[in-house]
XYZ file of C-alpha atoms in Angstrom:
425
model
C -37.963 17.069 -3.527
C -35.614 15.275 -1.276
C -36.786 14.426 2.487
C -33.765 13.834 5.683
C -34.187 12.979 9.003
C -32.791 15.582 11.359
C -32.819 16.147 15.097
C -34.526 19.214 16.830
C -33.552 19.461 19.827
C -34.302 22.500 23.017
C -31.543 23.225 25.289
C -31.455 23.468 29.382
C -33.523 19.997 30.512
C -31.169 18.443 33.347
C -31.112 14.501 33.082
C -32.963 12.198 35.050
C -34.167 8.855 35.458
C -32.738 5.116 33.724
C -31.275 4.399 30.379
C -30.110 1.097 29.284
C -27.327 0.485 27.167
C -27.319 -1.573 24.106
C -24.945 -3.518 22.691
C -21.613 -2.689 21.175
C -21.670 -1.641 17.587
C -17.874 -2.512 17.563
C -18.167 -6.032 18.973
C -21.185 -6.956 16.901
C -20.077 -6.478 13.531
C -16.953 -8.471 13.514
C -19.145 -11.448 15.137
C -21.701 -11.331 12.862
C -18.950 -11.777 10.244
C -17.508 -14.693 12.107
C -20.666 -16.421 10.745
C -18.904 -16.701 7.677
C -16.584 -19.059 9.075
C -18.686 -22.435 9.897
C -21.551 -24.203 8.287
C -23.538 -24.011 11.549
C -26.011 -21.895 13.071
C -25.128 -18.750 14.951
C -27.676 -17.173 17.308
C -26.778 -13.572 18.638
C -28.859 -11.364 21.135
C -28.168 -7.988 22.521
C -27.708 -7.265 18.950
C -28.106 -3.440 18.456
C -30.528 -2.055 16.246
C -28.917 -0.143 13.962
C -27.875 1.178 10.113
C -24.274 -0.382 10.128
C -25.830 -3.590 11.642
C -28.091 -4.313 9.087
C -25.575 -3.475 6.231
C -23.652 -6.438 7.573
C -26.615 -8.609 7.530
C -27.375 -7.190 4.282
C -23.440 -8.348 3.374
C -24.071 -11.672 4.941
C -27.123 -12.531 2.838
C -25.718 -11.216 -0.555
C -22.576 -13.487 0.336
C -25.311 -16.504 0.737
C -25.912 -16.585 4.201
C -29.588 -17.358 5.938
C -30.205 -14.805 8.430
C -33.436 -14.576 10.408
C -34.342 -12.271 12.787
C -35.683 -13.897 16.396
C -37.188 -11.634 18.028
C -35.591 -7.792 19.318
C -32.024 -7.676 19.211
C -31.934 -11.291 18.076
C -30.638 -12.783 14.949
C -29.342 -16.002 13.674
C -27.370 -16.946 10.737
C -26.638 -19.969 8.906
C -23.683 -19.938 6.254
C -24.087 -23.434 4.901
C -25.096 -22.494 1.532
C -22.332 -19.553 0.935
C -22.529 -18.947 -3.351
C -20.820 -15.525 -3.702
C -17.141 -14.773 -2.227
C -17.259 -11.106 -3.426
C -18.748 -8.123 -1.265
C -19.920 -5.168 -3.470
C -18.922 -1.737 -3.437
C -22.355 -0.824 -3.208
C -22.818 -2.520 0.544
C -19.329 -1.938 1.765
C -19.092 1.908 0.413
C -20.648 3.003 3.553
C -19.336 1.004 6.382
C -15.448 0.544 6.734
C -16.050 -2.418 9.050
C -16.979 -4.859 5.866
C -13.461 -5.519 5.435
C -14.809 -8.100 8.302
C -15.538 -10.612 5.500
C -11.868 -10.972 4.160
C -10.498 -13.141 6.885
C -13.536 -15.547 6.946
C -13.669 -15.774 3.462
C -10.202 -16.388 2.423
C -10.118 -19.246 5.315
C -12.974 -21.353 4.803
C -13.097 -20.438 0.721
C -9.787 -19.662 -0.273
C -10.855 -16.698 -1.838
C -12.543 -13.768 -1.364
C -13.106 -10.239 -3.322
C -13.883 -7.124 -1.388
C -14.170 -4.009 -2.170
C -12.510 -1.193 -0.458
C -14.258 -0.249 2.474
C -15.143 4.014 3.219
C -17.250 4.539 6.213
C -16.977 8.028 8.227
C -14.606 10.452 6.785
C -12.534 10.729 9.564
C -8.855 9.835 8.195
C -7.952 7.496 5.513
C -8.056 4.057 8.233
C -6.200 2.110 5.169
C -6.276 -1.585 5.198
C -2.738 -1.889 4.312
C -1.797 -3.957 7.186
C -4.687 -6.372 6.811
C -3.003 -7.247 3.695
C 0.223 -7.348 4.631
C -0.584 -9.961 7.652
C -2.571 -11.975 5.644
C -0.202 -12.243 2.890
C 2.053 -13.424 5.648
C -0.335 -15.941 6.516
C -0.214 -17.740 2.883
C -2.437 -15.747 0.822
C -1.739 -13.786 -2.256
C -3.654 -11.111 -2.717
C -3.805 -7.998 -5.006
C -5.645 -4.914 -5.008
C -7.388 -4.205 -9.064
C -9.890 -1.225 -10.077
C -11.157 -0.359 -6.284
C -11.271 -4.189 -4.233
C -9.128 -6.634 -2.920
C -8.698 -9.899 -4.770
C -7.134 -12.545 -1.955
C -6.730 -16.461 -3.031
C -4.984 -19.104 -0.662
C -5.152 -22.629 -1.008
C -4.835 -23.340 2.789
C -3.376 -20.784 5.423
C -0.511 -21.720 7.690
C 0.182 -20.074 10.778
C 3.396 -17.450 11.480
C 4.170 -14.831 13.728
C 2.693 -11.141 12.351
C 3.090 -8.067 13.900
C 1.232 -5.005 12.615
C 3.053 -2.036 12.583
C 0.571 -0.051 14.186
C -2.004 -1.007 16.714
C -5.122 -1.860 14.498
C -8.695 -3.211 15.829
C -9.969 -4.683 12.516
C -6.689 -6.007 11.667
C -6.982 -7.993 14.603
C -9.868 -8.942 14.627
C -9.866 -10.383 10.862
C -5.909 -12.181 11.429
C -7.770 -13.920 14.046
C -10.454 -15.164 12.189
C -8.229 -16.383 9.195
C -6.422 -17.617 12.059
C -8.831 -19.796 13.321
C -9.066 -22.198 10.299
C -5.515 -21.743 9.350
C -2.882 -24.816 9.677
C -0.759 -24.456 12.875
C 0.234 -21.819 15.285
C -0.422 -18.121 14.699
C 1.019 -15.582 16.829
C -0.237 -11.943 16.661
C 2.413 -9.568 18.495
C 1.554 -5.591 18.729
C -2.327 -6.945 18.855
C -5.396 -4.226 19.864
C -6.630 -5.100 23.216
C -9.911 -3.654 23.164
C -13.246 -5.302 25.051
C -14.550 -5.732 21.501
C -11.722 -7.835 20.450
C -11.874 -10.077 23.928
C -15.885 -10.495 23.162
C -15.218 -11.766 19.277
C -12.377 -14.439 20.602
C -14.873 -15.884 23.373
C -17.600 -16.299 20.759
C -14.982 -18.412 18.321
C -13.654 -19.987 21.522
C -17.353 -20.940 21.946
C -17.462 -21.983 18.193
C -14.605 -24.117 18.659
C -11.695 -21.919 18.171
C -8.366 -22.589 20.280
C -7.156 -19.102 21.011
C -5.629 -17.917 23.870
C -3.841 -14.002 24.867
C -6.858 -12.361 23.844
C -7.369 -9.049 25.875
C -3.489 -8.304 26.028
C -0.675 -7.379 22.641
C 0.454 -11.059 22.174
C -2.460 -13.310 21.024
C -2.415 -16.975 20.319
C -4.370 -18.513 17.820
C -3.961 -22.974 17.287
C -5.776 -23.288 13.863
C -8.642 -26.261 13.903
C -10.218 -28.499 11.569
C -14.061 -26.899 11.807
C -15.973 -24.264 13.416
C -19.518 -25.108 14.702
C -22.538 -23.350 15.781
C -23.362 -21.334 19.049
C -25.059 -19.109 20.930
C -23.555 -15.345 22.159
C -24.834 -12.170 23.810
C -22.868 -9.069 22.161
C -21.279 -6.984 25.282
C -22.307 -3.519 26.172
C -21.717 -0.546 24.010
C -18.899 1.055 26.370
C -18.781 4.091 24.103
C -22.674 4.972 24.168
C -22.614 4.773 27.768
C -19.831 6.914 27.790
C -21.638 9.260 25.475
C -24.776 9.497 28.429
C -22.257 10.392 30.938
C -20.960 13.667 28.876
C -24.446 14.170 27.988
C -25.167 14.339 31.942
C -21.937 16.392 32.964
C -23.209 18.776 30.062
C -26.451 19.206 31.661
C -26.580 18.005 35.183
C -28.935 15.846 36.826
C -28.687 12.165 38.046
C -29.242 8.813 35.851
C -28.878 5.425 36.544
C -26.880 3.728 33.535
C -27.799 0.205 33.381
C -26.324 -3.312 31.565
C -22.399 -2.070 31.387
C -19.197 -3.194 32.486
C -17.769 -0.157 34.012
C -14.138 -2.222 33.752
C -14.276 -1.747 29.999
C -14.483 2.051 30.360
C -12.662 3.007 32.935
C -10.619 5.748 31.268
C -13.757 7.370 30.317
C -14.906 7.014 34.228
C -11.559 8.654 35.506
C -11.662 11.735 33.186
C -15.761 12.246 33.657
C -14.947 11.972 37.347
C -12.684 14.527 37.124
C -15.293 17.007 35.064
C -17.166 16.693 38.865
C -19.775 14.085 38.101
C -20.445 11.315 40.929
C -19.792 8.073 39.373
C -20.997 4.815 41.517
C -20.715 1.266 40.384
C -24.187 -0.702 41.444
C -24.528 -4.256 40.341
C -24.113 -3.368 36.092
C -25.365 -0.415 36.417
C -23.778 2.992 37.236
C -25.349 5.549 39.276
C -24.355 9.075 38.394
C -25.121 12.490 39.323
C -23.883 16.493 37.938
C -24.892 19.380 40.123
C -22.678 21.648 39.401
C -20.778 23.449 36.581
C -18.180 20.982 35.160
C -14.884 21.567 34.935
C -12.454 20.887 32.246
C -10.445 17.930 31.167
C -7.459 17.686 29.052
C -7.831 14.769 26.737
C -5.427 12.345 24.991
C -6.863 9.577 22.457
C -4.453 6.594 22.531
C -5.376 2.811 22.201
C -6.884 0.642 24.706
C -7.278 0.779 27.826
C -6.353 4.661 27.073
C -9.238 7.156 26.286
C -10.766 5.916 23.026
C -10.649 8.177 20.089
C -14.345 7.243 19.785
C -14.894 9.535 22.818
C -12.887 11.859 21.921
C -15.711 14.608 20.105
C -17.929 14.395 22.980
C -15.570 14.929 25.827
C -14.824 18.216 23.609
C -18.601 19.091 23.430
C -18.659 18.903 27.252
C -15.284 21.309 27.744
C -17.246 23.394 25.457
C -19.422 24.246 28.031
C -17.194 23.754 31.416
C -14.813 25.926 33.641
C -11.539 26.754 32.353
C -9.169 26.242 29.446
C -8.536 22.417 27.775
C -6.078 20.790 25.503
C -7.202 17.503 23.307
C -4.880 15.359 21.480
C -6.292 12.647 18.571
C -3.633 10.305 17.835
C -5.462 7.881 16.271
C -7.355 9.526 12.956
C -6.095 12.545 11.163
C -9.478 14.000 10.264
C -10.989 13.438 13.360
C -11.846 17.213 14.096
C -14.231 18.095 11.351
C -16.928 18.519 14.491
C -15.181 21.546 15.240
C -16.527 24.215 12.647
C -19.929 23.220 13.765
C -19.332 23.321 17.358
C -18.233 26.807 17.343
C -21.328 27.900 15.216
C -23.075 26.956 18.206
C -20.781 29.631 20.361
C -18.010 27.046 21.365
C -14.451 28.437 21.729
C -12.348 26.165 20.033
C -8.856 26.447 18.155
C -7.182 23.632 16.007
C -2.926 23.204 15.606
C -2.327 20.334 13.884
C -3.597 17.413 15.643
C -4.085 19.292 18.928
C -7.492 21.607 19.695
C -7.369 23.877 22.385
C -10.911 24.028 24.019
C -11.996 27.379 26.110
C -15.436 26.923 28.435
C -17.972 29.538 27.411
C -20.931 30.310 29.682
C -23.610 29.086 27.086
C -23.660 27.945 23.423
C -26.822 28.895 21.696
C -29.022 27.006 19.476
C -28.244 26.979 15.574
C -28.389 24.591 12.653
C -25.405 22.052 12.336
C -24.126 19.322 10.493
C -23.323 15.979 11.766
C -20.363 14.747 9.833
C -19.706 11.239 10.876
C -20.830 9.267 13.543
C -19.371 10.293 16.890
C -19.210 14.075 15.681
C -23.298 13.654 15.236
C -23.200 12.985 19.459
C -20.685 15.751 20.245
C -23.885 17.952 18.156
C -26.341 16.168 20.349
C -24.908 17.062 23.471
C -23.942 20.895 22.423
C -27.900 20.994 21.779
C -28.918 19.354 25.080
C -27.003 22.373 26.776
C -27.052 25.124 24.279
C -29.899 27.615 24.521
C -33.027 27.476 22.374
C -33.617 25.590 19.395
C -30.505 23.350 17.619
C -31.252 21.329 14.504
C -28.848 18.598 13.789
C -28.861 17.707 9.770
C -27.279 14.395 8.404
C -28.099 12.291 11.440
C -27.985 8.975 9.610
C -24.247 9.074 10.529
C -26.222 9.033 13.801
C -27.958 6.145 13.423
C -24.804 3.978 12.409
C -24.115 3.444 15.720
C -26.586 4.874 18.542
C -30.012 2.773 18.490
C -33.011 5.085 19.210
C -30.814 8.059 20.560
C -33.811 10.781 20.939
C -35.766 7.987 22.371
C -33.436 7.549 25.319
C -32.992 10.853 25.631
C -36.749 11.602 25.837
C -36.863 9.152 28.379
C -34.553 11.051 30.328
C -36.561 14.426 30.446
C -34.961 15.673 27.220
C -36.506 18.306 24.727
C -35.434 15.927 21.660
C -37.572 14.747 18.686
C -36.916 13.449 15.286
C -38.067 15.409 12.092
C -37.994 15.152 8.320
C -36.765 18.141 7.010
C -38.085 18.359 3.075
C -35.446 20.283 0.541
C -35.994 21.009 -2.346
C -33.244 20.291 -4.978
């Protein structure tokens, strides 16, 4: 007898009232792997509570690291007493972003074994250019029977370029970076908020980096790291995830601790769907009265629409006025949300890497899969607006990287609870 956690959720509640936003999955993981990289004391808050969080932590302290919990959303972590330089397949199987560990590793240690990452199946997200920049950066590494063997007496600084825009490469050439002997320059560097929020923290830990926020990223290597204190920025794409949820449904909520100027691409196109968007001190103030309309949709890198918003925006054309086209140019696999989106009486047609997206006048409630993470909230919105009873199955994916979804939504005026569903097998 095996038990799951599902989601049961009963269409046709409008929205209403305040949610608050927690803090960015994206941003949070790469800090708390910056730990790695001084002997000091850490302290995070606005850390969000959730499954790929506490793998990391997990990682941290099977690495050697002391991490303590202080209170919600607060954690410390001391890596003065580091004892293992290998991350196990068993940790890192289900969370892509432990690849984090590499770049610390290799600079402060000189060597570090990983194994390679998986995460959501969503394309094949290979770490090939991680490598290759590193190597570039002094190290030799080799990849033997399923992880990643680096060594490197001391790193020296060069010019890389990645040949394709990549967040976590980014994120772990700066770390290396940091530590490394002279100059490193990162051209065709990721942009995104989350990358901007990882530099200030090392800036705050004593890092010398400068370009952060924009392709060409400077990074002066120093002698130490030390210890410091950082709140993790909002999660940009779970408040972009309430504000499909609310042109879905209609209704008005106040959205509050985000920085609309990291999401502005989502704003524009949710805008154009016919929801009032109003910035108020943090917060926005939104409001859907009306059937939305529909809007095409092109994934690209920052500051373009993120491909991490890419499965709800469908879930809301689903349900709007008119015909829409979406483009994913960022992950190959990134439509598997599809099939279970049009069991619950969506009209949707895949070519390639295009899906053409035709409004229906109601989905109706049936029971779905989640598949990875930000399919799972395309499923929870369909259910908000479909008609009777949906039942979402595999929502751990879920609770990677959306703390206390059903809660919030409950809080909103939502028909949404959380249920263990008991199979046999």
């Amino acid at each position: 007898m095996a038990s799951m956690e599902e989601l049961q959720i009963i269409g046709g509640s409008q929205l209403e009232g305040d949610v608050n936003i927690s803090g960015a999955k994206n941003a949070a993981l790469p800090i708390l792997c910056a730990g790695l990289l001084t002997s000091e004391t850490i302290s995070l808050s606005n850390l969000p509570d959730l499954n790929d969080v506490s793998t990391t932590i997990k990682l941290l302290s099977k690495l050697g690291s002391i991490t303590e919990k202080n209170g919600p959303n607060k954690v410390s972590i001391m890596s003065n007493k580091i004892d293992n330089l290998k991350a196990p397949y068993e940790l890192v199987k289900t969370m892509r972003a432990s690849i984090l560990v590499l770049g610390p590793l290799l600079t402060r240690f000189g060597e570090a074994i990983v194994s390679m990452p998986g995460g959501c199946a969503i394309g094949q997200r290979p770490i090939d250019q991680h490598i290759k920049c590193l190597s570039a950066l002094g190290a030799d590494i080799r990849v033997e029977h399923g992880f990643v063997i680096a060594k490197a007496k001391k790193l020296k600084g060069t010019i890389v370029r990645p040949d394709i825009v990549t967040v976590t490469g980014t994120e772990n050439i700066i770390m290396a970076a940091t530590l490394a002997e002279g100059e490193t320059i990162i051209e065709n560097a990721a942009c995104e908020p989350e990358i901007v929020d990882l530099s200030n923290m090392l800036i705050k830990m004593g890092a010398n980096i400068k370009g952060h926020g924009t392709s060409r990223i400077v990074i002066n290597g120093v002698d130490k790291l030390y210890g410091a204190n950082h709140r993790i920025l909002p999660d940009r794409i779970e408040a972009g995830t309430f504000l499909c949820a609310l042109a879905a449904t209609g209704g008005n909520i106040r959205i509050n601790g985000v920085n609309p100027y990291d999401m502005l691409a989502t704003i524009d196109k949710i805008r154009l769907s016919g929801v009032s968007v109003k910035q108020d001190n943090g917060s926005l103030l939104c409001s859907m009265n009306k059937k939305p309309k529909s809007v095409n949709i092109v994934t690209c890198e920052y500051p373009g629409l993120a491909t991490d918003m890419q499965a709800q925006f469908m879930a809301l054309n689903c349900v709007s006025y008119g015909t829409s086209m979406i483009v994913e140019n960022i992950f190959e696999n990134r439509y598997l949300h599809v099939q279970e989106l049009n069991r619950l009486g969506a009209d949707i047609t895949i070519n390639g890497n295009s899906a053409t997206v035709r409004g229906v006048d109601f989905l109706s409630g049936a029971t779905v899969r989640a598949t990875d993470l930000r399919a799972s909230a395309s499923l929870v919105i369909a259910g908000l607006v479909a008609q009777g009873k949906t039942t979402i199955e595999q929502i751990y994916h879920l609770d990677r990287g959306y703390e206390n979804i059903e809660v919030k939504l409950q809080k909103l005026g939502a028909n949404i609870k959380r249920a263990t569903n008991r199979n046999d097998e």
